[in-house]
Amino acid sequence: MHFTSEQRLDNGVLEREFTLGEIPGILWTPASASAPAPLILLGPPPLGLRKAYPRLAARARHVAADGFATATIELPGSGDRPRLPASEQARADLRRAVAAGEPVADEIIDAFILPLVDKAVPEWQAVLDALLSLPEIGGPVGYSGGVISIGTRLAVVEPRISAAVLFAGSFVPRAMFEEARQVTIPLHVLLQWDDEGNDRQAALDLFDAFGSKEKTLHANMGGHTGVPQFAGDAAGQFFTRHLK
Amino acid sequence: MHFTSEQRLDNGVLEREFTLGEIPGILWTPASASAPAPLILLGPPPLGLRKAYPRLAARARHVAADGFATATIELPGSGDRPRLPASEQARADLRRAVAAGEPVADEIIDAFILPLVDKAVPEWQAVLDALLSLPEIGGPVGYSGGVISIGTRLAVVEPRISAAVLFAGSFVPRAMFEEARQVTIPLHVLLQWDDEGNDRQAALDLFDAFGSKEKTLHANMGGHTGVPQFAGDAAGQFFTRHLK
């Protein structure tokens, strides 16, 4: 893991960009950490870190006040990373269907999401290895964010993640429902009730499928990017309850 | 409004039983109130105040720490109050259907719930008149609780209620979906995902129907009485956000 830049934000949080092999990312650590900090992996949306930066950095600064370190990565195929040929065509097909108000075929969803999950999950695990080797990062580890199928797979295969906030804001391949049944860690699922780029019933079905004994669904009004501030606060309280 | 008993709870909260005409109820006021307190009406479940007392009193003590006064009443037909002949037969029919694992006919739900709503809502309004005339009670006023159709009707007809926590734990007459569309106050809806005496899809449909711009659904695992402590805390934060 190579740090490529470093700056102090106005509230003292240290923001460092890094690369791990071909994976770029950002690490935020609290201003003053007396002990190794618990860590939240911030799963980014697939629109590129540059566009997502303001929201991710705001989230990182917010939870740093509660003592959490946070890290995010550029997803495979996003930002300046090479496109994933397998999912590029499907992404375009999906956008076309949504824009036309048509139902999105299962094949399109599978072709868009599954290659991304297959590539992103081992990358997150490699980044987690590197992060946990830093003296300022301890544990436990939570995952928060983005593409819900990536969070679901991570929750199944990565035992170091002990709680997750998932955002039901992306289409869900049929195969993920089976994986969801294998999830056992505490979950906090956010759903935007009128999310234009999401299938509400599929999100409710996925929530139902998760095997976790503790799982909570917070549904709020508004579109994909309209998650209210109080819903972010509630997600933060979930992590404080489980990671501290 | 006549106070019939008075006691200080161990945290200093003043608990007073009252009657207003034929309506019995309980009022809890915070230990030390420097100004008239905001008020939460605690809608009881239809199983009688005596049985519901431990949960209601715990709730009242909890929010008293945040400065709220709370009041509850015995619902018409519950506890020692005269039965409501209109809904008694339907209540028995409903229990039989649920126990047998059969779908509950719309006619049974209507016959059980609608007479209760018709009688309880004006009673709550009369109690609210009386409570707001007490010098120690100010406002604003929230409603929290119980039979979701009573809370829905109150939210439509009673302009002094400015926010409501509703518990999606009772069957919903078809007519209430139309009333739900007329609700505009902020809502916080609790749903127990595996509530044995509730229809999950109807609860989701009702949430969808509410006309409020700010409405949040918090769904948690477990049965009717298994609302987790953190869900109660989140409901308290909702009231603090809207009533203080």
PDB file of N, CA and C in Angstrom, chain B residues 42 45 47 51-60 167 224-227:
ATOM      1  N   LEU B  42     -49.712   8.355  24.141  1.00  0.00           N
ATOM      2  CA  LEU B  42     -49.288   6.962  23.970  1.00  0.00           C
ATOM      3  C   LEU B  42     -50.508   6.103  23.667  1.00  0.00           C
ATOM      4  N   PRO B  45     -52.202  -0.604  23.216  1.00  0.00           N
ATOM      5  CA  PRO B  45     -52.734  -1.748  22.460  1.00  0.00           C
ATOM      6  C   PRO B  45     -54.115  -2.073  23.021  1.00  0.00           C
ATOM      7  N   LEU B  47     -55.390  -4.411  24.517  1.00  0.00           N
ATOM      8  CA  LEU B  47     -55.442  -5.541  25.458  1.00  0.00           C
ATOM      9  C   LEU B  47     -55.667  -5.072  26.878  1.00  0.00           C
ATOM     10  N   LYS B  51     -52.684  -4.747  31.506  1.00  0.00           N
ATOM     11  CA  LYS B  51     -51.663  -5.608  30.886  1.00  0.00           C
ATOM     12  C   LYS B  51     -50.575  -4.797  30.195  1.00  0.00           C
ATOM     13  N   ALA B  52     -50.968  -3.658  29.614  1.00  0.00           N
ATOM     14  CA  ALA B  52     -50.004  -2.878  28.835  1.00  0.00           C
ATOM     15  C   ALA B  52     -49.153  -1.969  29.717  1.00  0.00           C
ATOM     16  N   TYR B  53     -49.555  -1.827  31.013  1.00  0.00           N
ATOM     17  CA  TYR B  53     -48.911  -0.827  31.867  1.00  0.00           C
ATOM     18  C   TYR B  53     -47.382  -0.908  31.894  1.00  0.00           C
ATOM     19  N   PRO B  54     -46.788  -2.090  32.084  1.00  0.00           N
ATOM     20  CA  PRO B  54     -45.317  -2.102  32.201  1.00  0.00           C
ATOM     21  C   PRO B  54     -44.612  -1.480  30.989  1.00  0.00           C
ATOM     22  N   ARG B  55     -45.094  -1.835  29.794  1.00  0.00           N
ATOM     23  CA  ARG B  55     -44.446  -1.276  28.599  1.00  0.00           C
ATOM     24  C   ARG B  55     -44.709   0.214  28.441  1.00  0.00           C
ATOM     25  N   LEU B  56     -45.951   0.624  28.723  1.00  0.00           N
ATOM     26  CA  LEU B  56     -46.294   2.046  28.578  1.00  0.00           C
ATOM     27  C   LEU B  56     -45.533   2.887  29.598  1.00  0.00           C
ATOM     28  N   ALA B  57     -45.465   2.406  30.833  1.00  0.00           N
ATOM     29  CA  ALA B  57     -44.774   3.174  31.878  1.00  0.00           C
ATOM     30  C   ALA B  57     -43.278   3.267  31.571  1.00  0.00           C
ATOM     31  N   ALA B  58     -42.708   2.174  31.060  1.00  0.00           N
ATOM     32  CA  ALA B  58     -41.284   2.198  30.709  1.00  0.00           C
ATOM     33  C   ALA B  58     -41.032   3.252  29.629  1.00  0.00           C
ATOM     34  N   ARG B  59     -41.917   3.286  28.631  1.00  0.00           N
ATOM     35  CA  ARG B  59     -41.833   4.268  27.550  1.00  0.00           C
ATOM     36  C   ARG B  59     -41.942   5.688  28.103  1.00  0.00           C
ATOM     37  N   ALA B  60     -42.916   5.879  28.994  1.00  0.00           N
ATOM     38  CA  ALA B  60     -43.152   7.205  29.577  1.00  0.00           C
ATOM     39  C   ALA B  60     -41.928   7.686  30.365  1.00  0.00           C
ATOM     40  N   PHE B 167     -47.291   2.099  14.910  1.00  0.00           N
ATOM     41  CA  PHE B 167     -46.826   0.715  14.993  1.00  0.00           C
ATOM     42  C   PHE B 167     -47.687  -0.125  14.056  1.00  0.00           C
ATOM     43  N   HIS B 224     -44.541  -9.671  17.261  1.00  0.00           N
ATOM     44  CA  HIS B 224     -45.325  -8.497  17.638  1.00  0.00           C
ATOM     45  C   HIS B 224     -44.726  -7.725  18.823  1.00  0.00           C
ATOM     46  N   THR B 225     -44.305  -8.444  19.851  1.00  0.00           N
ATOM     47  CA  THR B 225     -43.841  -7.761  21.061  1.00  0.00           C
ATOM     48  C   THR B 225     -42.319  -7.658  21.127  1.00  0.00           C
ATOM     49  N   GLY B 226     -41.637  -7.963  20.009  1.00  0.00           N
ATOM     50  CA  GLY B 226     -40.180  -8.024  20.055  1.00  0.00           C
ATOM     51  C   GLY B 226     -39.462  -6.779  19.574  1.00  0.00           C
ATOM     52  N   VAL B 227     -40.129  -5.621  19.603  1.00  0.00           N
ATOM     53  CA  VAL B 227     -39.469  -4.390  19.138  1.00  0.00           C
ATOM     54  C   VAL B 227     -38.178  -4.182  19.921  1.00  0.00           C
TER      55      VAL B 227
END
